[in-house]
PDB file of C-alpha atoms in Angstrom:
ATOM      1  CA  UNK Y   1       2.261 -13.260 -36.865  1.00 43.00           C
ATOM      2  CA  UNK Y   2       2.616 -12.581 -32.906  1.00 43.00           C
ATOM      3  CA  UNK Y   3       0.333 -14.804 -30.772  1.00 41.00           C
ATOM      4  CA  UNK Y   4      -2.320 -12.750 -28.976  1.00 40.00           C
ATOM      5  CA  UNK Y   5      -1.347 -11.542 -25.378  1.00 42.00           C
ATOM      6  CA  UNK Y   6      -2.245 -13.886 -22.704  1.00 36.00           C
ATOM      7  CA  UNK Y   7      -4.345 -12.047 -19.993  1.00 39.00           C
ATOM      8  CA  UNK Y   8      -2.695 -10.928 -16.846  1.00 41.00           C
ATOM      9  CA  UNK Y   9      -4.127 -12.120 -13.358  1.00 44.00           C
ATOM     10  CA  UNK Y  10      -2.769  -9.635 -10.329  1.00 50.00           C
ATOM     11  CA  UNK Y  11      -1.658 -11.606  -7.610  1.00 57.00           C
ATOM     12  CA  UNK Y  12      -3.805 -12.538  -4.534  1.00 58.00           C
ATOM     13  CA  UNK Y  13      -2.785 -13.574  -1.480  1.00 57.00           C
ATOM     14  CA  UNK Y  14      -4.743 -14.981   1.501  1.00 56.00           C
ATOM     15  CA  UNK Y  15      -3.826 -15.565   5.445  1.00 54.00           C
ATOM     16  CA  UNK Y  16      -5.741 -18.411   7.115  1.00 51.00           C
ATOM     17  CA  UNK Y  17      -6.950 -18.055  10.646  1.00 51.00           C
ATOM     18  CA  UNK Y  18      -3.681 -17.584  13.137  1.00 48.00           C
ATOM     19  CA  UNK Y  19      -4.873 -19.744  15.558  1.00 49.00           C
ATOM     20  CA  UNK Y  20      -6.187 -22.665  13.463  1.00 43.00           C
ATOM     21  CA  UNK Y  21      -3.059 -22.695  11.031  1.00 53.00           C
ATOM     22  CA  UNK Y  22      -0.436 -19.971  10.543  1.00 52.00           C
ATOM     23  CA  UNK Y  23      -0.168 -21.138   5.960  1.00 72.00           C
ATOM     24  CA  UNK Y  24      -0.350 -18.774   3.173  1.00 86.00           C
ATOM     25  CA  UNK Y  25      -1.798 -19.283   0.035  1.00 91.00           C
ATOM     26  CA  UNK Y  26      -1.399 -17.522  -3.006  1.00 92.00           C
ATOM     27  CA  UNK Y  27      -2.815 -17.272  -6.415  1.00 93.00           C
ATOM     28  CA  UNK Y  28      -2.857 -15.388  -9.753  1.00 94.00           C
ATOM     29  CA  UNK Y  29       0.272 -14.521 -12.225  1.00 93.00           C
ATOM     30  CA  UNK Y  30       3.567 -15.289 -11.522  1.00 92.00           C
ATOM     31  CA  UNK Y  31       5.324 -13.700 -14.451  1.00 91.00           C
ATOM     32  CA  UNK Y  32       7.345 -12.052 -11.912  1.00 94.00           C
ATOM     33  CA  UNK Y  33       7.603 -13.749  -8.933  1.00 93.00           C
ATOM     34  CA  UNK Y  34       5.326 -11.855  -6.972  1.00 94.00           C
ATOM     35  CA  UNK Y  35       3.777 -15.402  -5.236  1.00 94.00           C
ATOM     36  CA  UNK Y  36       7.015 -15.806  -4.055  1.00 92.00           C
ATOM     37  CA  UNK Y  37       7.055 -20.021  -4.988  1.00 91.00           C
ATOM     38  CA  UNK Y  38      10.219 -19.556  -6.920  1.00 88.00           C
ATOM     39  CA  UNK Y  39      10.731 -20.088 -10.719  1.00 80.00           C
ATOM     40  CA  UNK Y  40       7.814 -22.113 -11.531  1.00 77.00           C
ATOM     41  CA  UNK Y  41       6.755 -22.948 -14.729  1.00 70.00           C
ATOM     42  CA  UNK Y  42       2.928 -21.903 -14.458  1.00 73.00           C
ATOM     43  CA  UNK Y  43       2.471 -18.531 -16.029  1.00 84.00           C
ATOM     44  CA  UNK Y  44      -0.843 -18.437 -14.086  1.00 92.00           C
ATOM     45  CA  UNK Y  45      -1.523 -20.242 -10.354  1.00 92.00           C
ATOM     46  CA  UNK Y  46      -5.493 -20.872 -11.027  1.00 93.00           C
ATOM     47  CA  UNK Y  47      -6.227 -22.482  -7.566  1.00 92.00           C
ATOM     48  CA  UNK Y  48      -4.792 -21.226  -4.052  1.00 92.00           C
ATOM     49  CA  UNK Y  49      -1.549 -22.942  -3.567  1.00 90.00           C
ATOM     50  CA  UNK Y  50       0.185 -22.637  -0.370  1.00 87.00           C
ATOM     51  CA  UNK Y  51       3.401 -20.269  -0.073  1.00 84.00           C
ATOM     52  CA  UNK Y  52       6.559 -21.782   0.633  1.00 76.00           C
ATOM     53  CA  UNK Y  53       7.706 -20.249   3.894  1.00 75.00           C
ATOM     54  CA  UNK Y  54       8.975 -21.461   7.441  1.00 71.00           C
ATOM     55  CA  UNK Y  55       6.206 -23.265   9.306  1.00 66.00           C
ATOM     56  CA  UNK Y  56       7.363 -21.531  12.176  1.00 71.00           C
ATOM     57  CA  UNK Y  57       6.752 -18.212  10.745  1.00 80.00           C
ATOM     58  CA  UNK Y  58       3.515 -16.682  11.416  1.00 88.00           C
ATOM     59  CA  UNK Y  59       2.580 -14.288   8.812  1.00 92.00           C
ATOM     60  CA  UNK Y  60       0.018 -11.608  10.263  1.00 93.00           C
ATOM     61  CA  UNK Y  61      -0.415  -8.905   7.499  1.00 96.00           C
ATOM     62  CA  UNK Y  62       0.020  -9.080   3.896  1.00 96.00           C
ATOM     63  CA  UNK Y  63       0.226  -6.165   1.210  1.00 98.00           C
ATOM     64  CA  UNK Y  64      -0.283  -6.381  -2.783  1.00 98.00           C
ATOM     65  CA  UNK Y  65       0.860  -4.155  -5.182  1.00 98.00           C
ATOM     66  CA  UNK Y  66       1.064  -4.213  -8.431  1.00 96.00           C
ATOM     67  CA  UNK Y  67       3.385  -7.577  -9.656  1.00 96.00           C
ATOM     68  CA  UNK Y  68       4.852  -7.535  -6.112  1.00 98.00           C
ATOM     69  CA  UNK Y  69       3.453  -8.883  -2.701  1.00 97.00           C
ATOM     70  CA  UNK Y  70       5.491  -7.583   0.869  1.00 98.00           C
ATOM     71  CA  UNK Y  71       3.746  -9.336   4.397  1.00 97.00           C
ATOM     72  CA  UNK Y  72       5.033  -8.469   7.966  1.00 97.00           C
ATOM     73  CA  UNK Y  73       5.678 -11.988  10.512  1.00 95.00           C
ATOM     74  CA  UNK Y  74       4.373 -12.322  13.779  1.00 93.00           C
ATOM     75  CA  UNK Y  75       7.876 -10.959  14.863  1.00 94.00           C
ATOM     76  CA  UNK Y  76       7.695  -7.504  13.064  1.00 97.00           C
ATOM     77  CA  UNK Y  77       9.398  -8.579  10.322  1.00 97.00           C
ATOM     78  CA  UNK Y  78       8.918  -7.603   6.641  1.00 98.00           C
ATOM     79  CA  UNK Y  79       9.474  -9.630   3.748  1.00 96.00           C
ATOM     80  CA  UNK Y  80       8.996  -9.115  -0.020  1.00 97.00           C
ATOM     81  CA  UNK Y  81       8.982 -10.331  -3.167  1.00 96.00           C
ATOM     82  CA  UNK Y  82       8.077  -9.972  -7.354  1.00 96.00           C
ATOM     83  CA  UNK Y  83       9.205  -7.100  -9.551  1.00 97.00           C
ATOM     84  CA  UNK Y  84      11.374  -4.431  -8.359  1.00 98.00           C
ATOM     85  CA  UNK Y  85      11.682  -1.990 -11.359  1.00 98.00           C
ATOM     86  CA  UNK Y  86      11.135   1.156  -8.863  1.00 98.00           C
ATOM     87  CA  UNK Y  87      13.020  -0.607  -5.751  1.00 98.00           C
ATOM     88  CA  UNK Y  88       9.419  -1.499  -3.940  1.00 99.00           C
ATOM     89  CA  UNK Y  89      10.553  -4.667  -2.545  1.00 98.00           C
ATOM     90  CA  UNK Y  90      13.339  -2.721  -0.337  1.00 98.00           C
ATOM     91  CA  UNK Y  91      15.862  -4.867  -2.144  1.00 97.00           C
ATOM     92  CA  UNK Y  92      18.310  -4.182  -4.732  1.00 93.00           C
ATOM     93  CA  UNK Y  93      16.881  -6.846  -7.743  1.00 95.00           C
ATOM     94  CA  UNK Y  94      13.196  -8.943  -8.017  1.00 94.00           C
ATOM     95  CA  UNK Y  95      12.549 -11.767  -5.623  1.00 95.00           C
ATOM     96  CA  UNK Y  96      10.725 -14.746  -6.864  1.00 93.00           C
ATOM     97  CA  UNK Y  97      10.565 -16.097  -3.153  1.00 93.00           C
ATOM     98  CA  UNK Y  98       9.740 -14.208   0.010  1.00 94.00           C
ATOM     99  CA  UNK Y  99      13.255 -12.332   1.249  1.00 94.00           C
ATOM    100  CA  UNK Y 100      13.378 -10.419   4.880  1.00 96.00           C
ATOM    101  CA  UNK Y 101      13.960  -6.474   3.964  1.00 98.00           C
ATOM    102  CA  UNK Y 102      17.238  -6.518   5.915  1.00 96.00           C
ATOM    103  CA  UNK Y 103      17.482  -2.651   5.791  1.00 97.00           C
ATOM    104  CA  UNK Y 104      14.060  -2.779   8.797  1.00 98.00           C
ATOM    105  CA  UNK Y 105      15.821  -5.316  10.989  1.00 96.00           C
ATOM    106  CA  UNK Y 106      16.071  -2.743  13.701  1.00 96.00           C
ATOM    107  CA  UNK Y 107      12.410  -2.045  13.576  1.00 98.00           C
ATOM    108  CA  UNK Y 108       9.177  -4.214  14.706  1.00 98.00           C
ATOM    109  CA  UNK Y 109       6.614  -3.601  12.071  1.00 98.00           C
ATOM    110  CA  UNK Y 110       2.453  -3.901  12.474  1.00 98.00           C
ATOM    111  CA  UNK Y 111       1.074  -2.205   9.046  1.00 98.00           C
ATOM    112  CA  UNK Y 112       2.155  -2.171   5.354  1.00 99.00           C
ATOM    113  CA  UNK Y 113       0.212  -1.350   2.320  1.00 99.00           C
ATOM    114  CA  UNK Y 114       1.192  -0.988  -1.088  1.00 99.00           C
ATOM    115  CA  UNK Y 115       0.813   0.955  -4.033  1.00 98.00           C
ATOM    116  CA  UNK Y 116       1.469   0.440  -7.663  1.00 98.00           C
ATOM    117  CA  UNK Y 117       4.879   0.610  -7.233  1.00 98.00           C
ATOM    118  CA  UNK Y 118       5.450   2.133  -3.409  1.00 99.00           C
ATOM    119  CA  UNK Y 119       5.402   0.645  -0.267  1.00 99.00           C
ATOM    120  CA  UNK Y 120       4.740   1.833   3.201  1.00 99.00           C
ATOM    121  CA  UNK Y 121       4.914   0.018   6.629  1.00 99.00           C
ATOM    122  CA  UNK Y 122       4.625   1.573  10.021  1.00 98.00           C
ATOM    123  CA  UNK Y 123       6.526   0.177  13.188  1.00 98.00           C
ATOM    124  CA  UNK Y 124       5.749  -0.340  16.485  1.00 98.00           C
ATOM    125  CA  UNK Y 125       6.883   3.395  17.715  1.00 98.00           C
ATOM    126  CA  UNK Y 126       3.916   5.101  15.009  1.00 98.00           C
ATOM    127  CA  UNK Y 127       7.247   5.549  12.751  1.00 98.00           C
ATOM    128  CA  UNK Y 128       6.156   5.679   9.010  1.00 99.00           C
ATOM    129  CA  UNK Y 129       8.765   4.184   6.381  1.00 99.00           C
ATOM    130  CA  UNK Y 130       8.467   4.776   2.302  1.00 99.00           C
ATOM    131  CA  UNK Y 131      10.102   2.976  -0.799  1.00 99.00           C
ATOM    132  CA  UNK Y 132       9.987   2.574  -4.085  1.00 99.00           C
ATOM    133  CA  UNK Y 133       8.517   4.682  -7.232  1.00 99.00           C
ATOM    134  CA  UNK Y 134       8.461   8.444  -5.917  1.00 98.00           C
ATOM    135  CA  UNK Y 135       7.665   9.517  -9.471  1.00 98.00           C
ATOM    136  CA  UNK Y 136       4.360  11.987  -7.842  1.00 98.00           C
ATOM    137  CA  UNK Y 137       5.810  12.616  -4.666  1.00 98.00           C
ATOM    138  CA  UNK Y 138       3.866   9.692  -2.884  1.00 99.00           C
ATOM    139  CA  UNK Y 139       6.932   8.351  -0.757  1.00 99.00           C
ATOM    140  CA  UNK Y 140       6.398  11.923   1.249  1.00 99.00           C
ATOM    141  CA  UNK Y 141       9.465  12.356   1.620  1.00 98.00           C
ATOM    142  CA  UNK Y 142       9.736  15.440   0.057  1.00 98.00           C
ATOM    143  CA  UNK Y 143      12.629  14.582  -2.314  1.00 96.00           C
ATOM    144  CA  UNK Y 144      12.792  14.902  -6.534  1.00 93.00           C
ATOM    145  CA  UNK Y 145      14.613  11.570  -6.696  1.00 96.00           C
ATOM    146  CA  UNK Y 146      11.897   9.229  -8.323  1.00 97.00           C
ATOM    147  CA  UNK Y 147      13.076   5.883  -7.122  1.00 97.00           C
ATOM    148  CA  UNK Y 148      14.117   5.065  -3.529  1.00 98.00           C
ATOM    149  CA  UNK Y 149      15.108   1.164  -2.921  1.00 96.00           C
ATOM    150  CA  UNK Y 150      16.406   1.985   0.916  1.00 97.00           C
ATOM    151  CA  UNK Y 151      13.323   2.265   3.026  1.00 98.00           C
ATOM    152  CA  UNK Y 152      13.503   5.858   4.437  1.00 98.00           C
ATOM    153  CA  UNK Y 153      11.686   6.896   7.549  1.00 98.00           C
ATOM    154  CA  UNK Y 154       8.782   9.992   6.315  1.00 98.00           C
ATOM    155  CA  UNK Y 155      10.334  12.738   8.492  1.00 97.00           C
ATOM    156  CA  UNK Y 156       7.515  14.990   7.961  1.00 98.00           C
ATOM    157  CA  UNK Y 157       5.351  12.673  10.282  1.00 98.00           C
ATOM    158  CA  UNK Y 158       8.346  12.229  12.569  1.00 94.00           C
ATOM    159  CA  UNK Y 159       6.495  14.038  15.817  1.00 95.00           C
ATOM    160  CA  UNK Y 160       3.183  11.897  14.715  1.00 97.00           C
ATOM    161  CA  UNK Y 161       2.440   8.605  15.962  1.00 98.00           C
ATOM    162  CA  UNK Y 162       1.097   7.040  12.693  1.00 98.00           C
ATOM    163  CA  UNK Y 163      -1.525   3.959  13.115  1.00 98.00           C
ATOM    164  CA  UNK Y 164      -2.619   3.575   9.837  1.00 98.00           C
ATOM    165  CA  UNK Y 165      -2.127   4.093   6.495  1.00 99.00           C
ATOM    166  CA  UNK Y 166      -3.129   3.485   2.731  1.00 99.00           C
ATOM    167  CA  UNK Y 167      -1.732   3.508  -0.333  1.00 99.00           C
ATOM    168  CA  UNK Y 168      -3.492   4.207  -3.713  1.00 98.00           C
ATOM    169  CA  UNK Y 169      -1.960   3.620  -7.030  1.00 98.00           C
ATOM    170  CA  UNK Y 170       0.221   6.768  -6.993  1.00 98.00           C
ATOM    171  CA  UNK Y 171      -0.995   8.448  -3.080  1.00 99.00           C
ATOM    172  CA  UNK Y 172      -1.456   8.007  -0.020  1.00 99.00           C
ATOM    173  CA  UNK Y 173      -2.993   8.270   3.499  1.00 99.00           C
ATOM    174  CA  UNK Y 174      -1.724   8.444   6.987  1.00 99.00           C
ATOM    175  CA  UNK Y 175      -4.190   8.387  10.381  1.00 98.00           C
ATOM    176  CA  UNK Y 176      -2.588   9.471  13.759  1.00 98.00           C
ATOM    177  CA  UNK Y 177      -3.027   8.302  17.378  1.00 97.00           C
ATOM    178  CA  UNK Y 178      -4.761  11.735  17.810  1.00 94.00           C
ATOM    179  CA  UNK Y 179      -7.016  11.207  14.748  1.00 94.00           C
ATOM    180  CA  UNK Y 180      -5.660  13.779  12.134  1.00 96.00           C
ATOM    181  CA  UNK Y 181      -5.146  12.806   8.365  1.00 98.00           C
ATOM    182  CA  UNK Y 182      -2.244  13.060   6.276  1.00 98.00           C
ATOM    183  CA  UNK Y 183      -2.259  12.994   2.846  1.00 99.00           C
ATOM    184  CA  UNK Y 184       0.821  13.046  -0.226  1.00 99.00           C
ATOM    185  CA  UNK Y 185       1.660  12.135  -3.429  1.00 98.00           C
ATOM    186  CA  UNK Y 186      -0.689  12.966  -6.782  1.00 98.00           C
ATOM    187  CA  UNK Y 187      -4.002  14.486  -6.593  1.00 98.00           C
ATOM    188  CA  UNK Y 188      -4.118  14.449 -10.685  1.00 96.00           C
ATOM    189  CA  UNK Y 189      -8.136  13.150 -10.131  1.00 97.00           C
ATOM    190  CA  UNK Y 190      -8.737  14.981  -6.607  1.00 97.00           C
ATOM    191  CA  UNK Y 191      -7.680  11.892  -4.568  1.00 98.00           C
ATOM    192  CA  UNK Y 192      -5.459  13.479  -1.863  1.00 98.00           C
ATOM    193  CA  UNK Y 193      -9.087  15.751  -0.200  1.00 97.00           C
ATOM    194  CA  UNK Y 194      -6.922  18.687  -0.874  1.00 97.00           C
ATOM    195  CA  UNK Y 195      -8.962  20.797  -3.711  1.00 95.00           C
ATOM    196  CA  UNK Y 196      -7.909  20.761  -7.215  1.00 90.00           C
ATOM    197  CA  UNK Y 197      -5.533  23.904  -7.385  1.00 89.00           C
ATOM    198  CA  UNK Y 198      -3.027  21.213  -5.935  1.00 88.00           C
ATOM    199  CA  UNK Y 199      -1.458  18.730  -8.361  1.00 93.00           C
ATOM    200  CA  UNK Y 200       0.613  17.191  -5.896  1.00 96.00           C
ATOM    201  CA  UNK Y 201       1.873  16.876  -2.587  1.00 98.00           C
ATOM    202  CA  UNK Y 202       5.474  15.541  -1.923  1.00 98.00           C
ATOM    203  CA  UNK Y 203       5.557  14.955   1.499  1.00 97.00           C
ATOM    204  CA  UNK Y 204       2.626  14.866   3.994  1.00 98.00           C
ATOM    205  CA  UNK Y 205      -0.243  17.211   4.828  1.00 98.00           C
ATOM    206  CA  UNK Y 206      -2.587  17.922   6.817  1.00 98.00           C
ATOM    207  CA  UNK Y 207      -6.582  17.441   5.043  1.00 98.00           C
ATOM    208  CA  UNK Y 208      -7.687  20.242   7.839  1.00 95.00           C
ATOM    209  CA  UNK Y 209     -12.091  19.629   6.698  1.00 96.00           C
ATOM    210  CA  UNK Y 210     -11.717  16.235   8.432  1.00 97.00           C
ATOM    211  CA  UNK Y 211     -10.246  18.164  11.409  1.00 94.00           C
ATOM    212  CA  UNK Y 212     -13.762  17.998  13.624  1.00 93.00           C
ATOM    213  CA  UNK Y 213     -14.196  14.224  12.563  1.00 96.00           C
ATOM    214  CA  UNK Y 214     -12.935  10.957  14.697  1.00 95.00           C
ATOM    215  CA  UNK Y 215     -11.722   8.807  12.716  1.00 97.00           C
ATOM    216  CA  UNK Y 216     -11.652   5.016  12.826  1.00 97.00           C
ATOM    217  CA  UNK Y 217     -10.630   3.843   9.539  1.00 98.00           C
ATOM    218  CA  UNK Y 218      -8.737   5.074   6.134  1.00 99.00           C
ATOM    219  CA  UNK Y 219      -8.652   3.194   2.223  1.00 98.00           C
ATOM    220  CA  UNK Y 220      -8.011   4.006  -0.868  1.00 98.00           C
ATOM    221  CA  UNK Y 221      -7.829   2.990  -4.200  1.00 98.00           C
ATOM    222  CA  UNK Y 222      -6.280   3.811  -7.065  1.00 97.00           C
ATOM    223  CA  UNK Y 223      -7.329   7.252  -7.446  1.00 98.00           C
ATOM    224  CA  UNK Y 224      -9.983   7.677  -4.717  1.00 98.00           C
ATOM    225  CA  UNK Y 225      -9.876   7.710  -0.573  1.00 99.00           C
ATOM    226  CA  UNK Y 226     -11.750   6.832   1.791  1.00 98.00           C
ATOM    227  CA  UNK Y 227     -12.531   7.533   5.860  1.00 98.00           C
ATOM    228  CA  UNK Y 228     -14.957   6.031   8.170  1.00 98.00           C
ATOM    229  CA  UNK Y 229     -15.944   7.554  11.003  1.00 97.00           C
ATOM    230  CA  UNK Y 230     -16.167   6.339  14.794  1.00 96.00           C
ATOM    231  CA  UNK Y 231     -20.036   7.012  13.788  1.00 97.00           C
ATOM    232  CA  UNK Y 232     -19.984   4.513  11.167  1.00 97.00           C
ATOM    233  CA  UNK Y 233     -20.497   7.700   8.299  1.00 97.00           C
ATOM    234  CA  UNK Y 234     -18.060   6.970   5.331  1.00 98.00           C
ATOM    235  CA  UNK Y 235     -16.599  10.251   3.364  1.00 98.00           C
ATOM    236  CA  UNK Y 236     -15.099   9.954  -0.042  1.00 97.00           C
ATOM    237  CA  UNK Y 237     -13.216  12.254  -2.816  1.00 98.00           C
ATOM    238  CA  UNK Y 238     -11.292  11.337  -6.099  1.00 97.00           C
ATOM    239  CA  UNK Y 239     -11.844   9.865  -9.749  1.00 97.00           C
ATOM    240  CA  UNK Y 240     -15.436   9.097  -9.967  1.00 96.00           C
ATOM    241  CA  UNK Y 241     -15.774   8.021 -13.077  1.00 93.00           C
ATOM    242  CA  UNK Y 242     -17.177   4.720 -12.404  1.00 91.00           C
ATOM    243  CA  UNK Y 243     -19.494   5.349  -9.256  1.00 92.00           C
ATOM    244  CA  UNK Y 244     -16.859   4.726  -6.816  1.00 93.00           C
ATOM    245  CA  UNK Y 245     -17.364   7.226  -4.937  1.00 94.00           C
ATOM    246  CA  UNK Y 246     -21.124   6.236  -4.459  1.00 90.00           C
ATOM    247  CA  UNK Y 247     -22.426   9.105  -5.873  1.00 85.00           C
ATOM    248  CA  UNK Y 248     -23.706  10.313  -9.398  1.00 81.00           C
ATOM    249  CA  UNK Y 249     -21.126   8.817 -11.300  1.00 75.00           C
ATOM    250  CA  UNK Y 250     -19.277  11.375 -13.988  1.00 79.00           C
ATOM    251  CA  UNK Y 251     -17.969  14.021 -11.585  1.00 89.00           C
ATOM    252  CA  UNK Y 252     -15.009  14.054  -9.332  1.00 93.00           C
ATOM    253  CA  UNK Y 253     -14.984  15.042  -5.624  1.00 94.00           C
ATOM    254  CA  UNK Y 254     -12.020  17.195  -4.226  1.00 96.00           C
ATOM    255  CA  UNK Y 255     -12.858  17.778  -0.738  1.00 96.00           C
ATOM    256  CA  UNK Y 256     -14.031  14.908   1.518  1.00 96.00           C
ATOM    257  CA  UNK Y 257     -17.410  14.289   0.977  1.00 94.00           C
ATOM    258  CA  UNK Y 258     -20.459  12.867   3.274  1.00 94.00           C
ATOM    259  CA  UNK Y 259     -21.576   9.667   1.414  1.00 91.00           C
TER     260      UNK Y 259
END
């Protein structure tokens, strides 16, 4: 008889205060590597251990998705590490310890988030970048291939300046310096704002209702988005199964919706 499946613990990652002490420290599963502290024998890292990396390294921003972590230095540089099955590290095989994405050396990064199994990072210039699983279009790059290990630039966005952007499990959203939203990849529970006539979205566009609306932050999750406002108001859409919408739980929301 097969011993019972040992529960899985996603991987968390935490960056103390910059200007007390520049550490990380991880926690949670390692069955792939995605704390980056190397072949281990701990299945499970229970308390926050720190990460080996170069004390002189600052890390400033740091992205989980799902078995794999990626985090950007205070020099614009990305590294990643933990399962690769859809090429979401940006290398060609897993990393169980934290590897520089050599393919962005030309670039200075300042945001990354991560999907299930994508990642996205924007430089310095408001350039957005996309890898891994592309299975629902949410790369944006508006290509059928549905794996990209190469980080490709989202050309769609190319005369944007992007400043922020989210990543659900299998979608995504992109603010600009001039406050428009961009959304891609599957709207299978209404998570892209874009009705439910559209199943997905393979490369970026435009959610036109938040048009009249400044906005000051974006968020998703797995198959729900969210804006804030300059206001303060908060508008949601997507799977609302659960309440997470804040709203009558049971019913989905297509179009952006005034919480």
């Amino acid at each position: 008889e097969s011993a019972p499946k040992r529960p899985r613990l996603s991987p968390e990652v935490l960056v103390t205060n910059p200007d007390i002490d520049p550490n990380m420290f991880c926690w949670g599963s390692t069955a792939h590597g995605e704390l980056g502290l190397g072949g281990i024998e701990d299945e499970n890292v229970l308390v926050p251990r720190e990460a080996e990396f170069p004390k002189a390294t600052e890390v400033v921003q740091i992205a989980c998705g799902e078995n794999y972590t990626v985090i950007i230095t205070n020099d614009g540089e990305i590294y990643s590490c933990g399962n690769n099955d859809y090429g979401q590290l940006g290398h060609n095989a897993m990393r169980k310890r934290l590897q520089r994405v050599p393919a962005l050396d030309a670039f200075v990064f300042k945001k990354v988030s991560c999907g299930s199994s994508h990642t996205m990072a924007v430089n310095e210039w408001g350039q957005l970048f996309s890898w891994g699983c592309n299975s629902d279009g949410q790369l944006g790059l508006n290509s059928q291939t549905t794996m990209e290990d190469t980080p490709r630039m989202v050309k769609a966005l190319g005369s944007s300046i992007v400043t922020q952007v989210a990543c659900g499990l299998k979608h995504a959203l992109a603010l600009t310096n001039n406050g428009e939203i961009y959304t891609w990849g599957s709207n299978e529970e209404g998570q892209l704002g874009l009705g439910h006539h559209t199943k997905l979205e393979m490369k970026p566009k435009l959610i036109s209702s938040l048009a009249a609306i400044p906005v000051a932050y974006i968020a998703c999750g797995s198959y729900h988005s969210f804006i804030v406002s300059k206001s303060g108001a908060v508008y949601g859409w997507g799977r609302n199964t659960f309440g997470q919408l804040g709203v009558p739980c049971g019913t989905n929301t297509f179009f952006p919706t005034l919480l």
